[in-house]
Every structure is written in C-alpha cells, then in structure tokens.
Amino acid sequence: MNPNEAKETAKLRLEDYLNSKGINASTNFKCINPSHEDRHPSMSYDPNRRRCHCFSCGADYDIFDVVAIDTGLSGKELFNYVYQMYQIPVEYEHESSNSHVKYNFEISKKKTEKPESLLGFFEKCHENVQKTDYWKKRGLSKATVDAYNLGYWVEKQRFVIPTGEFSYNARATWDADKKERYLKPKGTYELFNLKAIEIAEQPVFVVEGEFDALSVIEAGGVAVALGSSGSMKFLEYLKSCKPKYPLILCLDNDDAGIKAQEKLGEELTKKGIEFVFANITGECKDANEALVNDREGFIQDVQNARNNAQFFLEQKKQKEAQEYYNTSAANEIGDFISEIEKRFQKDCISTGFKKIDDVLDGGFYPGLYIIGAISSLGKTTFALQIADNAASNGQDVLVFSLEMGRQELIAKSLSRLSFQKCREWGTELNFATSTRNLLNGKALQENGQIEFMNECLKKYGNFAKHIFFHIGIGDIDVEKIKDVIEKHIRITGKKPLVIIDYLQIIAPYDLRATDKQNTDKAVVELKRASRDFDIPIFAISSFNRENYTNPVNIASFKESGAIEYTSDVLMALQFKGMDYQKKEDGKYEDEKTRTARIIQLREEQEKRAEIPGKAQELQLKVLKNRNGKKGVVDLEFHPMFNCFEEPKPVNGGWVLNQKKR
C-alpha cells in the first residue's frame, strides 16, 4: 500500500498500542504528555477519531505522536518503526528515478518457501579461518573462533560471524569505508547469540556489535549483540523468554550508544525485566577496542560487572525474602499494639445522639459509614445535625454537598437551632422557623424574632468555624475529595469528620461506565481514603424505589454491591412500623393487609410533618457493623424545623414550662 494508506491503517492500531502499554483505553487514564504532571486521569481515547485527548492540557495524539514520545524517534524512522510493529506493508516512491522501493514488513502466512540454510557456507568459511589473522587483531582466541564457528570468506576477503542458520555479518578485513564495512544476507537478520538469554546460568551482557559480544565472551562472560538496530527484535524476544538473571547493559561509549542504552533501560523497566548498567569500556569506544587495548584490564572489568550483577540479584532475593517474612502476623504485633494504644488515647466522634452512640460503641471511628433512606425522610438533615453536633464539640467537619448550596445548609441549621431554643425555654414554637421562612426573610419581620434569631446565629457562630462546606456542581469526584482532605490536614493539623451528600451524584470516574460501576468505584475509593487518612467518612446513599413500601435492608441500597461489602457501618432510616408484623395467631400479616397498613402509616406520618411540634416517628437501623453490634434506635423527626430527637419518656412527649424569656 502507498504511504498514505499505510499511515491511515496504522492509526487504527492506537487502542492496541495503548493496551500494550498497560493503559486501559476504555476508561480515563493519566495524560501521557511528558510536560503534563497529571494527578487525575484526564486523558481518554476517542474511537471515532482514533486519537487520545487530554481535557486538562489539551494534548491530542495519534499513534505516531504516542510512539514518538515513547521512543524518541521522528520522521521516516518513526513511521517505519510503527509499520514494522504492526506488519504493515508500505511502498515508497522515489520521484527522481520513477522507481519504487518497497518495505514489506508483513510476515505472510502464505509463504511456504524456507530460506536456504547457510550452515555449509559457514563450515567452508571456518575451514579457511587460518588464512587471515584478522580475528587475532580483534583480540579473539582460536577457542572462541571455534566455539562460534567464525570463518573467513576468501573470495570477498571478509570475516564471517554466523548469527543464525540463515544470517551472518561479514566484516571487511581491509580498511573499508562505512558503507562497505559490513555485509549481511538479504532477508531476516538474527541477533548474535540471542539464545544465550534462555540458557545462560549467569547474567548476560547486552552490547551493540558482534565483535563486542565476542570480546565479552573472550573475557569469560556471556553476551548478546543487538546489531545496529536490533533493540526492537530483542525486546520482542524477551516477551516470551524472560532472563533468569539481571541483564548487564553496556552499549557503545558514545552519545548514540549512551542514548540507546538509556532508552533500552526504560523499555526493560516497563516490561519488568531486571538489569544493571556497567562500564566495561573505560575510555574506549566499545568492548572490542577495550579488549584490544588492555586485555587483562578488560577481563577484570567484565568479571567485576558480572559479580556486581550477581550481587544485585542476591540482594534482591534477600530483600524479597525479608519482605515476605515481614508479612507474617508476628511482625504485625508491635504495630498492632501501637495502633491500639493510639486509639485508646483518642476519643471517637459522638453523633450527638446517645442511643446511636451506644449502638456504635461511642460514635464514629475511622472507617466508611453509609446511611440510606427514601426521599424526604431527612437523610441530609440527619447528617447535617451530626455535623453540627460534632462541630459544637470542637471537631472539624468537611461537608461535601452535591445538591444543596451553602445558604440552604446554614438555614437548615438555624431552623433547627430556633426549634431547640424554644424547647430549652419551654415556650411555644412561635419563633421557631422553617428553612423557607429564613431564606425568604419572613422569619425576621418582628423585633422579637430578629432578637431571637440573633441569639441562634450567635450559637451557630460558636461552632461554625469548625464546619467547611464544599459545594458541588458536577465537578466533585473522589480524587477532589481526597485532595481537600489532604489539604485540610496539612493546613490545620486536624483530622476531620467527612460528610458526603450523596454517593450517587459524585462525579463519575468514567463517563462510559455504568452508574453501578461508578458508584462501586466511588465507594471503594472512599473506603481507601478513610483508611489512608485515618478518619471517619459518613456518606449518604439513595434507595431503590421498591423500598418506599418495604422494610429497609441491605438490598435497599441502590446500584452498588460495593456499598454492602466495602462499608464498615451501614445504616438506614425508615418510618416506625415498616417491618412485617405478626398477628395474634403468631403468623405474619399477608401482603394485602400489610400494604393497606403501610399506606395508612405513611399518610399519618406525612400529616404529622405539617403540624408544628408534631414529630414523625422514625427508626434508625444499623444493618451492618463490621467491628460492633447491630441495632435499632427510635427517633423523632420534625421536618418543618430540620430536627431529629431521641424520644423523651415524659408522658410520651415534651413538657412546655412556659419560662419567661
């Protein structure tokens, strides 16, 4: 195919290339722009455009751009590298001669003709090896010449180094220019001594030229030669044959060799292959020059490099063994005792509700707490009241509100405080106000009301300095939550209680994933954050719609199995009386009878919400408690005044004392 066709064909392989790098192209991933330090995955692959795009820095790459970043290649060398990688045949036309030069990298499965074996040719050349002293000038012994079947091509006056059954490198024995220096057969070229990777019982040296590899062998080492451009073939071979020992990289001691060695090291690191760098050339250009200039010194350098690589391997083995043994329970005892002592000295965070604290063994400990309920049953109000209760005790609280704004949240707290202050004074609820009346100003129309609300504001101000609101508009994801927590701890030195309202509208981790997958991911990451920061995180979750008439249970939690399995404590709110009830005969009520009862129950509770001072009767169920007990706590909820209370055992309700203000 022509270059344009080959280019478009190659672009189709970007997703495959990203996957080969360990990048999941089906989701967001960290930007691969070298100048962009991407803390949050902000690059994605567009299958329609066959490009990857970063929504943060604006980088927009096709496969050639990405490969150029990885390899440092450019121009025709870059294009040929990609074509060879995916076996794409391309035909270049040279206009000056109207001829075609064809680069066909496709390995045709239809070819059945096997290349002619060169073993006979190698034997003939080896028989003539004594007709030249070229190998002696290069510092090689007859033992090495015989071991690797090196020979002399009399007709062409070239020293032949077999690299495989079908390939060789024939070096001119005269002072030839660079173009004529080496002669190789057409077709596939095999790397010299590549099989040593598989069979060697010691670290293998990786060098550039065949004479460099033979020089290392002459010094008692084992070596592979990459040739002028064999790095890709070498890396491809390592996919199916991982070395037993660390590789020793020692390419030519010039700018090109140093750069190639660093790049090879980067690729080996990506593949998880161990290696070390070694300088066995001293001030010489390559290994063979070093052998010729100072044979004894070179032999010592090779032995030292090999010993260092083996020492590196032994150290790694010892470290791995020690790390493994450190995972035994015996090594955790000291940390366990220290952690227990630390927690013993640290108070848990009270919810402000005594009976709830009793069930939770004192309140909130570091971990992930999740609460769910049907709509309009006060989930946000309950969480906000716990936040205020904790803040009033000097505990910092971070509130991530993904629905309500600051004004509404503050108004809910002031509404509750106005109700509670009326309770304290034992007066009627004339000055207790709703959120709406606060926001529209109706609660501040009389002098007495203004004075009363000023006192509520003063009380709110006493603990509001410990509450930090973070309002979301679709841009708060788990990573941002983590960043805020880290920043708060770094600036204040205090570990906060974190409240999230609510789970299902946290910005998705992956726009192409399902709601369930995104919620699962959010829950797992929040659990990890609670562990890493050693703090309690209290998150609100929505319910499935069928739970509007059913008793709460673990299956009530919407769209996520991770909520059940990952949370430390799982709680739910419901109207009191939602559970299945037994009849006088000991059998449970039938579904028809229960449905009628639930409808009546809900109607009665909803009417209560419209009467000032009349509370809805709720239950808080602890459905799961990883390190404690489960239980049920009765609560009274005043929706009009955003207030939860534990029932007072005084003739079934509160007593108004008619105290004077």
JSON list of N, CA and C in Angstrom, two decimals, residues 35 133 156 311 386 401 577:
[
{"chain": "A", "resi": 35, "resn": "SER", "atom": "N", "xyz": [5.11, 16.82, 29.52]},
{"chain": "A", "resi": 35, "resn": "SER", "atom": "CA", "xyz": [5.16, 18.09, 30.25]},
{"chain": "A", "resi": 35, "resn": "SER", "atom": "C", "xyz": [3.95, 18.32, 31.14]},
{"chain": "A", "resi": 133, "resn": "ASP", "atom": "N", "xyz": [44.53, -13.30, 9.67]},
{"chain": "A", "resi": 133, "resn": "ASP", "atom": "CA", "xyz": [44.83, -13.06, 11.10]},
{"chain": "A", "resi": 133, "resn": "ASP", "atom": "C", "xyz": [43.95, -11.95, 11.66]},
{"chain": "A", "resi": 156, "resn": "LYS", "atom": "N", "xyz": [35.62, -12.88, -0.90]},
{"chain": "A", "resi": 156, "resn": "LYS", "atom": "CA", "xyz": [35.26, -11.48, -0.63]},
{"chain": "A", "resi": 156, "resn": "LYS", "atom": "C", "xyz": [36.14, -10.84, 0.44]},
{"chain": "A", "resi": 311, "resn": "PHE", "atom": "N", "xyz": [25.59, -9.98, 42.60]},
{"chain": "A", "resi": 311, "resn": "PHE", "atom": "CA", "xyz": [25.39, -9.45, 43.95]},
{"chain": "A", "resi": 311, "resn": "PHE", "atom": "C", "xyz": [24.06, -8.70, 44.04]},
{"chain": "A", "resi": 386, "resn": "ILE", "atom": "N", "xyz": [-25.67, 15.82, 62.72]},
{"chain": "A", "resi": 386, "resn": "ILE", "atom": "CA", "xyz": [-24.48, 15.16, 63.28]},
{"chain": "A", "resi": 386, "resn": "ILE", "atom": "C", "xyz": [-23.26, 16.04, 63.08]},
{"chain": "A", "resi": 401, "resn": "SER", "atom": "N", "xyz": [-21.41, 18.88, 49.75]},
{"chain": "A", "resi": 401, "resn": "SER", "atom": "CA", "xyz": [-22.82, 18.91, 49.37]},
{"chain": "A", "resi": 401, "resn": "SER", "atom": "C", "xyz": [-22.92, 18.99, 47.86]},
{"chain": "A", "resi": 577, "resn": "GLY", "atom": "N", "xyz": [-42.69, 1.14, 62.19]},
{"chain": "A", "resi": 577, "resn": "GLY", "atom": "CA", "xyz": [-43.84, 0.32, 61.83]},
{"chain": "A", "resi": 577, "resn": "GLY", "atom": "C", "xyz": [-43.74, -0.27, 60.44]}
]
